[in-house]
Coordinates of C-alpha atoms in Angstrom, one line a residue:
X1 CA -4.7 -37.1 -32.8
X2 CA -2.8 -37.6 -29.6
X3 CA -1.8 -34.7 -27.4
X4 CA 1.9 -34.3 -28.0
X5 CA 3.2 -33.9 -24.4
X6 CA 0.6 -35.6 -22.1
X7 CA 2.4 -39.0 -21.9
X8 CA 3.1 -41.4 -19.1
X9 CA 2.9 -40.9 -15.2
X10 CA 6.4 -39.8 -14.1
X11 CA 6.3 -42.4 -11.2
X12 CA 6.3 -45.2 -13.8
X13 CA 9.9 -44.4 -14.6
X14 CA 12.3 -46.8 -13.0
X15 CA 14.4 -45.0 -10.5
X16 CA 16.6 -47.6 -8.9
X17 CA 20.4 -47.1 -8.6
X18 CA 20.8 -49.5 -11.5
X19 CA 18.4 -47.7 -13.7
X20 CA 20.1 -44.4 -13.1
X21 CA 23.5 -45.9 -13.7
X22 CA 22.2 -47.1 -17.0
X23 CA 21.1 -43.7 -17.8
X24 CA 24.5 -42.3 -17.0
X25 CA 26.2 -45.0 -19.0
X26 CA 24.1 -43.9 -22.0
X27 CA 25.1 -40.3 -21.5
X28 CA 28.8 -41.3 -21.2
X29 CA 28.8 -43.1 -24.5
X30 CA 27.0 -40.3 -26.3
X31 CA 29.3 -37.7 -24.8
X32 CA 32.5 -39.5 -25.6
X33 CA 31.4 -40.0 -29.2
X34 CA 30.4 -36.3 -29.5
X35 CA 33.4 -34.7 -27.7
X36 CA 35.2 -32.5 -30.2
X37 CA 39.1 -31.9 -30.2
X38 CA 38.3 -28.5 -28.6
X39 CA 36.4 -30.3 -25.8
X40 CA 32.8 -29.2 -27.0
X41 CA 29.9 -31.4 -25.7
X42 CA 27.0 -29.4 -27.2
X43 CA 24.5 -31.0 -29.4
X44 CA 25.4 -30.1 -33.0
X45 CA 21.9 -28.9 -33.7
X46 CA 21.6 -26.7 -30.7
X47 CA 21.1 -23.0 -31.3
X48 CA 19.3 -21.5 -28.4
X49 CA 19.5 -22.6 -24.7
X50 CA 23.1 -23.4 -25.7
X51 CA 25.6 -21.3 -23.6
X52 CA 25.4 -23.7 -20.6
X53 CA 24.8 -27.0 -22.2
X54 CA 28.3 -28.3 -22.7
X55 CA 29.0 -27.7 -19.1
X56 CA 25.7 -29.5 -18.2
X57 CA 27.0 -32.7 -19.9
X58 CA 30.3 -32.3 -18.1
X59 CA 28.4 -32.3 -14.8
X60 CA 26.7 -35.6 -15.7
X61 CA 30.1 -37.1 -16.7
X62 CA 31.5 -35.9 -13.3
X63 CA 28.6 -37.6 -11.5
X64 CA 29.1 -40.7 -13.6
X65 CA 32.7 -40.9 -12.7
X66 CA 31.9 -40.4 -9.0
X67 CA 29.5 -43.4 -9.1
X68 CA 31.5 -45.7 -11.4
X69 CA 35.1 -44.5 -11.8
X70 CA 35.1 -45.0 -15.6
X71 CA 38.9 -44.4 -16.4
X72 CA 37.8 -42.6 -19.7
X73 CA 36.0 -39.8 -17.9
X74 CA 38.7 -37.7 -16.2
X75 CA 40.2 -36.7 -19.5
X76 CA 36.8 -36.0 -21.0
X77 CA 35.9 -33.9 -17.9
X78 CA 39.1 -32.0 -18.1
X79 CA 38.8 -31.2 -21.8
X80 CA 35.1 -30.3 -21.7
X81 CA 35.5 -28.1 -18.6
X82 CA 38.5 -26.4 -20.3
X83 CA 36.3 -25.7 -23.3
X84 CA 33.6 -24.0 -21.3
X85 CA 36.1 -21.9 -19.3
X86 CA 37.8 -20.9 -22.6
X87 CA 35.0 -20.6 -25.0
X88 CA 31.6 -20.1 -23.2
X89 CA 32.4 -17.5 -20.6
X90 CA 31.3 -14.0 -21.7
X91 CA 32.3 -10.9 -19.8
X92 CA 31.5 -8.1 -22.4
X93 CA 27.9 -6.9 -22.1
X94 CA 25.6 -8.6 -24.7
X95 CA 24.3 -5.9 -27.0
X96 CA 20.6 -5.2 -26.5
X97 CA 20.4 -6.9 -23.1
X98 CA 17.9 -4.8 -21.4
X99 CA 18.2 -5.9 -17.7
X100 CA 21.6 -4.7 -16.6
X101 CA 22.0 -2.5 -13.6
X102 CA 25.7 -2.1 -14.0
X103 CA 27.3 -1.5 -17.5
X104 CA 30.6 -3.1 -18.3
X105 CA 30.9 -4.9 -15.0
X106 CA 33.3 -7.4 -16.5
X107 CA 31.4 -10.2 -14.6
X108 CA 30.9 -13.5 -16.4
X109 CA 27.5 -14.7 -17.7
X110 CA 26.3 -17.4 -20.1
X111 CA 24.5 -16.7 -23.3
X112 CA 21.2 -18.1 -24.5
X113 CA 22.2 -17.6 -28.1
X114 CA 26.0 -17.5 -28.8
X115 CA 25.7 -14.8 -31.5
X116 CA 26.3 -11.3 -30.1
X117 CA 23.0 -9.4 -29.6
X118 CA 20.9 -12.4 -30.7
X119 CA 17.9 -12.9 -28.4
X120 CA 19.8 -11.7 -25.2
X121 CA 16.6 -11.9 -23.1
X122 CA 17.5 -15.5 -22.2
X123 CA 20.8 -14.7 -20.8
X124 CA 19.6 -14.5 -17.2
X125 CA 18.2 -18.0 -16.9
X126 CA 21.1 -19.5 -19.0
X127 CA 23.5 -18.0 -16.4
X128 CA 21.5 -19.5 -13.6
X129 CA 21.7 -22.9 -15.3
X130 CA 25.5 -22.4 -15.9
X131 CA 25.9 -21.6 -12.2
X132 CA 24.0 -24.8 -11.2
X133 CA 26.1 -26.9 -13.6
X134 CA 29.3 -25.4 -12.2
X135 CA 28.4 -26.2 -8.5
X136 CA 27.4 -29.7 -9.5
X137 CA 30.9 -30.2 -11.1
X138 CA 32.5 -28.7 -8.0
X139 CA 30.6 -31.1 -5.7
X140 CA 32.0 -34.0 -7.7
X141 CA 35.5 -32.5 -8.2
X142 CA 37.4 -34.3 -5.5
X143 CA 39.9 -36.6 -7.2
X144 CA 38.6 -35.6 -10.6
X145 CA 39.4 -32.0 -11.3
X146 CA 42.9 -30.6 -10.9
X147 CA 43.4 -27.8 -8.4
X148 CA 44.1 -25.1 -10.8
X149 CA 41.0 -25.9 -12.9
X150 CA 38.9 -26.3 -9.8
X151 CA 40.0 -22.8 -8.6
X152 CA 39.1 -21.3 -11.9
X153 CA 35.7 -22.9 -11.8
X154 CA 35.0 -21.6 -8.3
X155 CA 36.0 -18.1 -9.5
X156 CA 33.6 -18.5 -12.4
X157 CA 30.7 -19.6 -10.2
X158 CA 31.3 -16.7 -7.9
X159 CA 31.2 -14.3 -10.9
X160 CA 28.0 -15.9 -12.2
X161 CA 26.4 -15.3 -8.8
X162 CA 27.5 -11.7 -8.7
X163 CA 26.3 -11.0 -12.3
X164 CA 22.9 -12.5 -11.4
X165 CA 22.5 -10.6 -8.1
X166 CA 24.5 -7.5 -8.6
X167 CA 24.9 -6.6 -12.3
X168 CA 21.3 -7.4 -13.3
X169 CA 17.8 -7.0 -12.0
X170 CA 16.9 -10.1 -10.1
X171 CA 14.4 -12.4 -11.9
X172 CA 13.8 -10.1 -14.9
X173 CA 11.3 -12.5 -16.5
X174 CA 9.1 -12.9 -13.4
X175 CA 9.7 -16.6 -13.7
X176 CA 9.5 -18.3 -10.2
X177 CA 11.4 -21.4 -11.4
X178 CA 14.4 -19.3 -12.6
X179 CA 14.4 -17.2 -9.5
X180 CA 14.3 -20.1 -7.1
X181 CA 17.0 -21.8 -9.3
X182 CA 19.2 -18.9 -8.7
X183 CA 18.7 -19.1 -4.9
X184 CA 19.6 -22.7 -5.1
X185 CA 22.8 -21.8 -7.0
X186 CA 23.8 -19.5 -4.2
X187 CA 23.1 -22.1 -1.5
X188 CA 25.2 -24.7 -3.3
X189 CA 28.0 -22.3 -4.1
X190 CA 28.4 -21.1 -0.4
X191 CA 30.2 -24.3 0.8
X192 CA 32.9 -24.0 -1.8
X193 CA 34.0 -20.5 -0.6
X194 CA 35.8 -19.4 2.4
X195 CA 33.4 -19.6 5.5
X196 CA 32.9 -15.9 5.9
X197 CA 32.1 -15.3 2.2
X198 CA 30.0 -18.5 2.0
X199 CA 27.9 -17.4 5.0
X200 CA 27.2 -14.1 3.4
X201 CA 26.1 -15.7 0.1
X202 CA 24.0 -18.2 1.9
X203 CA 22.3 -15.3 3.9
X204 CA 21.9 -13.3 0.7
X205 CA 20.3 -16.3 -1.2
X206 CA 17.8 -16.8 1.5
X207 CA 17.0 -13.1 1.8
X208 CA 16.4 -13.0 -2.0
X209 CA 14.0 -15.9 -1.6
X210 CA 12.1 -14.2 1.1
X211 CA 12.1 -10.6 -0.3
X212 CA 12.0 -11.2 -4.1
X213 CA 10.1 -14.4 -4.4
X214 CA 8.1 -15.4 -1.3
X215 CA 6.9 -11.8 -0.7
X216 CA 5.4 -11.7 -4.2
X217 CA 3.6 -15.0 -4.2
X218 CA 0.3 -15.2 -6.1
X219 CA -2.8 -16.6 -4.6
X220 CA -4.9 -19.3 -6.4
X221 CA -7.4 -21.7 -4.9
X222 CA -6.4 -20.8 -1.4
X223 CA -2.7 -21.4 -1.9
X224 CA 0.1 -18.9 -2.1
X225 CA 2.3 -19.8 -5.0
X226 CA 5.6 -18.5 -6.5
X227 CA 4.6 -16.4 -9.5
X228 CA 5.4 -18.0 -12.9
X229 CA 5.8 -15.7 -16.0
X230 CA 3.0 -13.4 -14.6
X231 CA 0.7 -16.1 -13.3
X232 CA 0.2 -18.2 -10.2
X233 CA 1.0 -21.6 -11.6
X234 CA 2.1 -23.1 -14.9
X235 CA 1.7 -26.8 -15.5
X236 CA 5.2 -26.8 -17.1
X237 CA 7.2 -24.6 -14.9
X238 CA 5.2 -25.1 -11.6
X239 CA 6.5 -28.7 -11.0
X240 CA 10.0 -27.4 -11.9
X241 CA 9.7 -24.8 -9.2
X242 CA 8.7 -27.6 -6.9
X243 CA 11.9 -29.4 -7.8
X244 CA 14.0 -26.3 -7.0
X245 CA 12.2 -26.0 -3.7
X246 CA 13.0 -29.6 -2.9
X247 CA 16.7 -29.1 -3.7
X248 CA 16.7 -25.8 -1.6
X249 CA 15.4 -27.7 1.4
X250 CA 17.7 -30.7 0.8
X251 CA 20.9 -28.7 0.8
X252 CA 20.0 -25.9 3.3
X253 CA 17.6 -27.6 5.8
X254 CA 15.7 -24.2 5.9
X255 CA 12.1 -24.9 6.9
X256 CA 10.8 -22.1 4.7
X257 CA 11.5 -24.1 1.6
X258 CA 9.8 -27.2 3.0
X259 CA 6.7 -25.1 3.9
X260 CA 6.4 -23.4 0.6
X261 CA 7.1 -26.6 -1.2
X262 CA 4.3 -28.5 0.7
X263 CA 1.9 -25.6 -0.1
X264 CA 2.7 -25.9 -3.8
X265 CA 2.5 -29.7 -3.7
X266 CA -0.9 -29.6 -2.0
X267 CA -2.1 -27.1 -4.7
X268 CA -0.8 -29.3 -7.4
X269 CA -2.4 -32.4 -5.9
X270 CA -5.8 -30.7 -5.8
X271 CA -5.7 -29.5 -9.5
X272 CA -4.3 -32.8 -10.9
X273 CA -6.6 -35.4 -12.2
X274 CA -6.3 -39.1 -11.3
X275 CA -4.9 -39.8 -14.8
X276 CA -2.3 -37.0 -14.3
X277 CA -3.7 -34.8 -17.0
X278 CA -3.6 -31.1 -16.4
X279 CA -3.8 -27.9 -18.4
X280 CA -3.4 -24.3 -18.0
X281 CA -0.8 -21.7 -17.0
X282 CA 0.7 -18.4 -18.1
X283 CA 3.3 -19.8 -20.4
X284 CA 2.7 -23.2 -22.0
X285 CA -0.8 -24.4 -21.5
X286 CA -0.3 -28.1 -22.2
X287 CA 3.5 -28.5 -22.4
X288 CA 4.4 -30.6 -19.5
X289 CA 7.9 -31.0 -18.1
X290 CA 9.3 -34.5 -17.4
X291 CA 12.6 -35.3 -15.7
X292 CA 12.7 -31.7 -14.4
X293 CA 9.7 -32.4 -12.3
X294 CA 10.7 -35.8 -10.8
X295 CA 12.7 -34.5 -7.8
X296 CA 10.0 -32.1 -6.6
X297 CA 7.0 -34.5 -7.2
X298 CA 8.9 -37.4 -5.5
X299 CA 10.3 -35.4 -2.6
X300 CA 7.1 -33.5 -1.7
X301 CA 4.7 -36.3 -2.7
X302 CA 6.4 -38.3 0.1
X303 CA 6.2 -35.3 2.5
X304 CA 2.4 -34.6 2.0
X305 CA 1.5 -38.3 1.6
X306 CA 0.0 -38.2 -1.9
X307 CA 0.7 -39.7 -5.3
X308 CA 2.1 -36.6 -7.1
X309 CA 4.0 -38.9 -9.4
X310 CA 0.7 -39.5 -11.4
X311 CA 1.5 -36.3 -13.1
X312 CA 1.8 -37.0 -16.9
X313 CA 5.1 -35.8 -18.1
X314 CA 6.7 -35.7 -21.5
X315 CA 8.5 -39.0 -21.7
X316 CA 10.6 -37.9 -24.6
X317 CA 12.4 -36.0 -21.9
X318 CA 12.1 -38.8 -19.4
X319 CA 15.7 -38.8 -18.3
X320 CA 17.1 -35.6 -19.7
X321 CA 16.8 -33.0 -22.4
X322 CA 17.1 -34.4 -25.8
X323 CA 16.9 -33.0 -29.4
X324 CA 14.6 -34.4 -32.1
X325 CA 17.1 -37.0 -33.1
X326 CA 17.1 -38.3 -29.5
X327 CA 20.6 -37.1 -28.7
X328 CA 21.3 -35.9 -25.2
X329 CA 21.3 -32.2 -24.5
X330 CA 22.9 -30.6 -21.4
X331 CA 19.9 -28.3 -20.8
X332 CA 18.6 -28.7 -17.2
X333 CA 21.1 -31.4 -16.5
X334 CA 21.2 -30.5 -12.9
X335 CA 17.8 -31.9 -12.3
X336 CA 19.0 -35.3 -13.5
X337 CA 22.0 -35.0 -11.1
X338 CA 19.8 -34.1 -8.1
X339 CA 17.1 -36.8 -8.7
X340 CA 19.9 -39.4 -8.9
X341 CA 21.4 -38.1 -5.7
X342 CA 18.1 -38.0 -3.8
X343 CA 16.8 -41.4 -2.6
X344 CA 13.3 -40.3 -1.5
X345 CA 10.9 -43.1 -2.7
X346 CA 7.7 -42.3 -4.6
X347 CA 4.5 -42.2 -2.5
X348 CA 2.0 -44.1 -4.7
X349 CA -1.3 -43.9 -2.8
X350 CA -3.7 -40.9 -2.9
X351 CA -4.1 -38.8 0.2
X352 CA -7.4 -39.5 2.0
X353 CA -7.6 -35.9 3.3
X354 CA -10.5 -34.0 1.8
X355 CA -9.4 -31.0 -0.4
X356 CA -11.6 -28.1 -0.9
X357 CA -10.7 -27.7 -4.5
X358 CA -10.9 -31.4 -5.4
X359 CA -13.2 -34.3 -5.4
X360 CA -11.3 -37.6 -6.1
X361 CA -11.9 -41.3 -5.8
X362 CA -10.9 -44.3 -7.9
X363 CA -10.8 -43.2 -11.6
X364 CA -13.0 -40.1 -11.0
X365 CA -11.8 -36.6 -10.2
X366 CA -13.2 -33.1 -10.3
X367 CA -10.8 -30.1 -9.9
X368 CA -12.4 -26.8 -8.9
X369 CA -11.1 -23.4 -9.7
X370 CA -10.9 -20.4 -7.2
X371 CA -14.7 -19.9 -7.4
X372 CA -15.4 -23.6 -6.8
X373 CA -16.6 -24.1 -10.5
X374 CA -15.2 -27.3 -12.0
X375 CA -12.0 -26.6 -14.0
X376 CA -11.5 -30.2 -15.1
X377 CA -13.7 -33.2 -14.8
X378 CA -12.4 -36.7 -15.3
X379 CA -14.6 -39.8 -15.6
X380 CA -14.4 -43.1 -17.5
X381 CA -10.9 -41.9 -18.9
X382 CA -12.4 -38.8 -20.6
X383 CA -11.4 -35.3 -19.6
X384 CA -14.0 -32.4 -19.7
X385 CA -12.9 -28.7 -19.7
X386 CA -15.3 -25.8 -18.9
X387 CA -17.4 -25.0 -22.0
X388 CA -18.0 -21.5 -23.3
X389 CA -21.2 -19.7 -24.3
X390 CA -21.6 -16.0 -25.0
X391 CA -18.1 -15.4 -23.8
X392 CA -18.8 -17.0 -20.4
X393 CA -16.9 -20.1 -19.3
X394 CA -17.7 -22.8 -16.7
X395 CA -20.1 -25.5 -15.7
X396 CA -23.6 -24.5 -14.6
X397 CA -27.1 -23.6 -15.6
X398 CA -27.7 -21.3 -18.5
X399 CA -30.8 -19.2 -18.9
X400 CA -31.5 -16.6 -21.6
X401 CA -27.8 -17.0 -22.7
X402 CA -26.6 -16.2 -19.2
X403 CA -24.3 -18.7 -17.4
X404 CA -25.0 -18.9 -13.6
X405 CA -21.7 -20.0 -12.1
X406 CA -19.9 -16.8 -10.8
X407 CA -20.3 -16.2 -7.1
X408 CA -22.0 -13.2 -5.7
X409 CA -21.0 -13.8 -2.1
X410 CA -19.3 -16.6 -0.1
X411 CA -19.1 -20.1 -1.6
X412 CA -19.8 -22.8 1.0
X413 CA -18.5 -26.4 0.7
X414 CA -19.3 -29.5 2.5
X415 CA -17.3 -32.8 2.0
X416 CA -18.8 -36.2 3.0
X417 CA -17.6 -39.8 2.8
X418 CA -19.3 -43.0 3.3
X419 CA -17.9 -46.6 3.0
X420 CA -18.5 -46.5 -0.8
X421 CA -19.1 -42.9 -1.8
X422 CA -17.2 -39.6 -1.8
X423 CA -19.3 -36.4 -2.1
X424 CA -18.9 -32.7 -2.2
X425 CA -21.8 -30.1 -2.0
X426 CA -21.0 -26.6 -3.2
X427 CA -23.5 -23.8 -2.3
X428 CA -23.0 -20.7 -4.5
X429 CA -25.0 -17.4 -4.4
X430 CA -25.4 -16.2 -8.0
X431 CA -27.0 -13.2 -9.6
X432 CA -28.5 -13.3 -13.2
X433 CA -29.2 -10.6 -15.6
X434 CA -32.5 -10.0 -13.9
X435 CA -30.6 -9.0 -10.8
X436 CA -32.3 -11.7 -8.7
X437 CA -30.2 -13.5 -6.1
X438 CA -30.4 -17.3 -6.4
X439 CA -28.7 -20.1 -4.5
X440 CA -27.0 -22.6 -6.7
X441 CA -26.5 -26.0 -5.0
X442 CA -24.2 -28.4 -6.8
X443 CA -23.8 -32.0 -5.5
X444 CA -21.0 -34.2 -6.8
X445 CA -21.0 -37.9 -5.8
X446 CA -18.7 -40.7 -7.0
X447 CA -18.2 -44.3 -6.2
X448 CA -14.7 -44.2 -7.9
X449 CA -16.0 -45.2 -11.4
X450 CA -19.0 -43.0 -12.0
X451 CA -19.7 -39.4 -11.2
X452 CA -23.2 -38.1 -10.4
X453 CA -23.8 -34.3 -10.7
X454 CA -27.0 -32.7 -9.4
X455 CA -27.5 -29.0 -9.7
X456 CA -30.5 -27.3 -8.1
X457 CA -31.5 -23.6 -8.3
X458 CA -34.5 -21.5 -7.7
X459 CA -36.8 -21.7 -10.7
X460 CA -35.4 -20.4 -13.9
X461 CA -37.7 -19.0 -16.6
X462 CA -37.5 -19.7 -20.3
X463 CA -35.7 -22.8 -21.5
X464 CA -32.7 -23.3 -19.2
X465 CA -30.1 -26.0 -19.6
X466 CA -26.9 -27.1 -17.8
X467 CA -23.7 -26.3 -19.5
X468 CA -22.0 -29.7 -18.6
X469 CA -18.6 -29.5 -20.1
X470 CA -16.5 -29.6 -23.3
X471 CA -15.3 -33.1 -23.9
X472 CA -11.6 -32.6 -24.9
X473 CA -9.4 -35.6 -24.4
X474 CA -9.5 -39.3 -23.4
X475 CA -7.0 -41.8 -22.2
X476 CA -5.5 -44.0 -25.0
X477 CA -3.1 -46.4 -23.4
X478 CA -0.1 -44.4 -22.3
X479 CA -1.3 -41.5 -24.4
X480 CA -4.0 -38.9 -24.2
X481 CA -6.1 -38.5 -27.4
X482 CA -8.1 -35.5 -28.5
X483 CA -11.8 -36.2 -28.6
X484 CA -15.1 -34.5 -29.4
X485 CA -17.2 -37.2 -28.0
X486 CA -18.7 -37.5 -24.5
X487 CA -17.7 -40.8 -22.9
X488 CA -20.8 -42.5 -21.5
X489 CA -22.6 -39.4 -20.2
X490 CA -26.3 -39.6 -19.3
X491 CA -28.8 -37.0 -18.3
X492 CA -32.1 -37.1 -16.5
X493 CA -33.4 -34.6 -19.0
X494 CA -32.6 -34.4 -22.8
X495 CA -28.9 -34.3 -23.5
X496 CA -27.1 -32.9 -26.6
X497 CA -23.7 -32.2 -27.8
X498 CA -23.5 -28.9 -29.6
X499 CA -20.7 -27.4 -31.7
X500 CA -20.1 -23.6 -32.5
X501 CA -22.0 -22.3 -35.5
X502 CA -19.5 -19.6 -36.1
X503 CA -15.9 -20.0 -37.3
X504 CA -12.7 -18.4 -36.1
X505 CA -10.1 -18.6 -33.4
X506 CA -12.6 -17.5 -30.7
X507 CA -15.0 -20.4 -31.4
X508 CA -13.4 -23.8 -30.3
X509 CA -14.8 -26.8 -32.2
X510 CA -13.6 -29.9 -30.5
X511 CA -13.9 -31.8 -33.8
X512 CA -11.0 -29.8 -35.2
X513 CA -7.4 -31.0 -34.7
X514 CA -6.5 -27.8 -32.8
X515 CA -5.4 -28.3 -29.3
X516 CA -6.5 -26.1 -26.4
X517 CA -3.0 -24.7 -26.1
X518 CA -2.9 -23.7 -29.8
X519 CA -6.3 -22.0 -29.6
X520 CA -5.3 -20.2 -26.4
X521 CA -2.1 -18.8 -27.9
X522 CA -4.0 -17.8 -31.1
X523 CA -6.2 -15.6 -28.8
X524 CA -3.4 -14.3 -26.6
X525 CA -2.1 -10.8 -26.9
X526 CA 1.5 -11.7 -27.3
X527 CA 3.4 -14.2 -29.5
X528 CA 3.4 -17.8 -28.8
X529 CA 6.0 -18.5 -26.0
X530 CA 5.6 -15.1 -24.5
X531 CA 1.9 -14.5 -24.1
X532 CA -0.4 -15.9 -21.5
X533 CA -2.6 -18.7 -23.0
X534 CA -4.9 -18.7 -20.0
X535 CA -5.7 -14.9 -20.8
X536 CA -6.2 -15.9 -24.5
X537 CA -8.5 -18.7 -23.7
X538 CA -10.7 -16.4 -21.7
X539 CA -11.5 -14.6 -25.0
X540 CA -13.2 -17.7 -26.3
X541 CA -16.8 -16.9 -27.3
X542 CA -18.2 -20.4 -27.8
X543 CA -17.2 -24.0 -27.7
X544 CA -18.3 -27.5 -28.2
X545 CA -20.5 -28.1 -25.2
X546 CA -22.6 -30.8 -23.5
X547 CA -26.1 -29.3 -22.8
X548 CA -28.4 -31.1 -20.4
X549 CA -32.0 -29.9 -20.0
X550 CA -33.8 -29.9 -16.6
X551 CA -34.7 -33.2 -15.1
X552 CA -38.4 -34.1 -14.9
X553 CA -40.2 -34.3 -11.5
X554 CA -38.4 -31.4 -9.8
X555 CA -40.2 -29.9 -6.8
X556 CA -42.1 -26.8 -7.4
X557 CA -40.1 -23.7 -7.4
X558 CA -36.8 -25.5 -8.4
X559 CA -35.0 -26.2 -11.6
X560 CA -32.9 -29.4 -11.1
X561 CA -30.4 -30.8 -13.5
X562 CA -28.8 -34.3 -13.1
X563 CA -26.0 -35.7 -15.2
X564 CA -24.1 -39.0 -14.8
X565 CA -20.6 -39.3 -16.2
X566 CA -19.1 -42.8 -16.7
X567 CA -20.5 -46.0 -15.5
X568 CA -22.8 -48.0 -17.7
X569 CA -24.1 -45.5 -20.2
X570 CA -27.0 -47.9 -21.2
X571 CA -28.2 -48.3 -17.6
X572 CA -31.4 -46.4 -16.7
X573 CA -30.8 -43.1 -15.1
X574 CA -34.1 -41.7 -13.7
X575 CA -33.3 -39.9 -10.4
X576 CA -36.2 -39.0 -8.1
X577 CA -36.5 -35.6 -6.5
X578 CA -38.6 -34.7 -3.5
X579 CA -39.0 -31.7 -1.2
X580 CA -38.7 -32.6 2.4
X581 CA -38.4 -30.7 5.6
X582 CA -34.7 -31.4 5.7
X583 CA -34.2 -30.2 2.1
X584 CA -34.1 -31.6 -1.4
X585 CA -34.0 -35.4 -1.5
X586 CA -32.2 -37.0 -4.5
X587 CA -32.5 -40.7 -5.0
X588 CA -30.5 -42.4 -7.8
X589 CA -29.8 -46.0 -8.7
X590 CA -26.8 -46.1 -6.2
X591 CA -27.4 -43.5 -3.5
X592 CA -29.9 -41.3 -1.7
X593 CA -28.8 -37.8 -0.7
X594 CA -30.6 -34.9 1.1
X595 CA -29.3 -31.5 0.2
X596 CA -30.0 -29.0 3.0
X597 CA -31.9 -25.8 2.2
X598 CA -30.0 -22.5 1.5
X599 CA -30.0 -21.5 5.1
X600 CA -27.7 -24.4 6.1
X601 CA -26.8 -25.2 9.7
X602 CA -26.5 -22.8 12.6
X603 CA -23.4 -21.4 11.0
X604 CA -24.8 -21.2 7.5
X605 CA -22.8 -24.2 6.4
X606 CA -24.6 -26.4 3.7
X607 CA -26.1 -29.6 5.2
X608 CA -25.7 -32.9 3.4
X609 CA -26.9 -36.4 4.2
X610 CA -25.7 -39.3 2.1
X611 CA -26.8 -43.0 2.1
X612 CA -25.5 -45.7 -0.2

């Protein structure tokens, strides 16, 4: 089976003016065919995320008119705008909405579901979206929208802003993308108001960002990130937040948005594989966004000098939100408007700057978590997740059922490059069940096609093995296919692929057709769509796993494991290990490395020598 949403890299989408004009031409034809006598442009199958969507299509038609002056569009914009102003503006409190600070304010808002009292929790983001659609129409209104209708739309947008920032609690879902979107709405509304009022709203928008979003950022892998549905980063909404930060900087010029966008971009670059596959997050573990991410990835990829566009998006939403029948939906239409307006080109080459939480070269990449344990390994087009044993997750040595990968002290990292090789040495103090402190030294070396991993630790009793990953997915053309097979993996010691003996949601067997996202939600405390799949996945007891026994010939007092991912799986892999005065010498068929002893250099930093 193919993963449903891990599709093509977003920078493969044509983004020339001609390509975007073709997109708008398609939207125009669909909209004109759909427009009802009342002026409604909603998709006929739309039920939720609906209250702002007709206005979203109107904003696209306004942009299309601005670019091409199609004579059919002024009437369509007039009728559809009148429909929204007449039929989709609600001023009576939605029964059951829990986040109001002011009852019966009379301020306008947009509903997530049109039926009174039906799922009102989504009204806050729907109103943010409606505000963004409104200001996009206002930006294109010159010569298109009559003065009276324009004045009514300005008043509506002002009311949306007041409902979001006065009548309700700000950001009630703790969703960074929604909150930053609201800030963008205020920044875009301000120029359409009298100067004094506009300046106040601009100032209020920036202060909301500083006090309500930036001050509550969450740390992960050394980066401060906007919180997303209770977590630090979500691989669906995180790139959407990046797009909002790009738009905030584009329209305001405020350096704070550039700084925070670059921090998020560097973080995303570090966790993202070469092939653009990513998973994890507090909302949708594998559900990637698509056109909603393009602006941020393109804008900040250029700013940080890295190929963020390798991110695999959901190409079914390559240009805009669509329903299962392929029909256009107005949801998130402002992102299409902004990416068309922004002319930043894609930066298509990787950054050469070493990143603490990433090793990357050619078609090989390793993303490391906060504790410098691999969170995702990519080699030969196959993606490996951390495996699970006895409720413990990670990559590392296992002895007596205990996984040695959780640091008990400072984790040290040394990066090194030669003409042909890229390497990272991670030195981790760990404590086992026997309460003995051991120093785990993990060396990762790649030539861009093959990954060599060597793990050395003070002698382990019993029958230790290296937990070397859960083979989960593999590239299959433009798609990513689920797999239960290790792609060309070789070990210096005996290697085996094991599967859980027990059944149940907390035992993940890669041979099943269950995705990681489905399994994680099955273990989450809350219903799918509201719970945290990352927290659910942490309840996993066991999983399919690659297990590598110790390599022969290790120096006395050391257990050494050596695994090769990718390359020629039939080629001999018989690394040689030797204790030297400088440290542990490792000689493979491609390189020779010397891993310094646990004392490190004069500052305690791990020493590494590498020869190709």
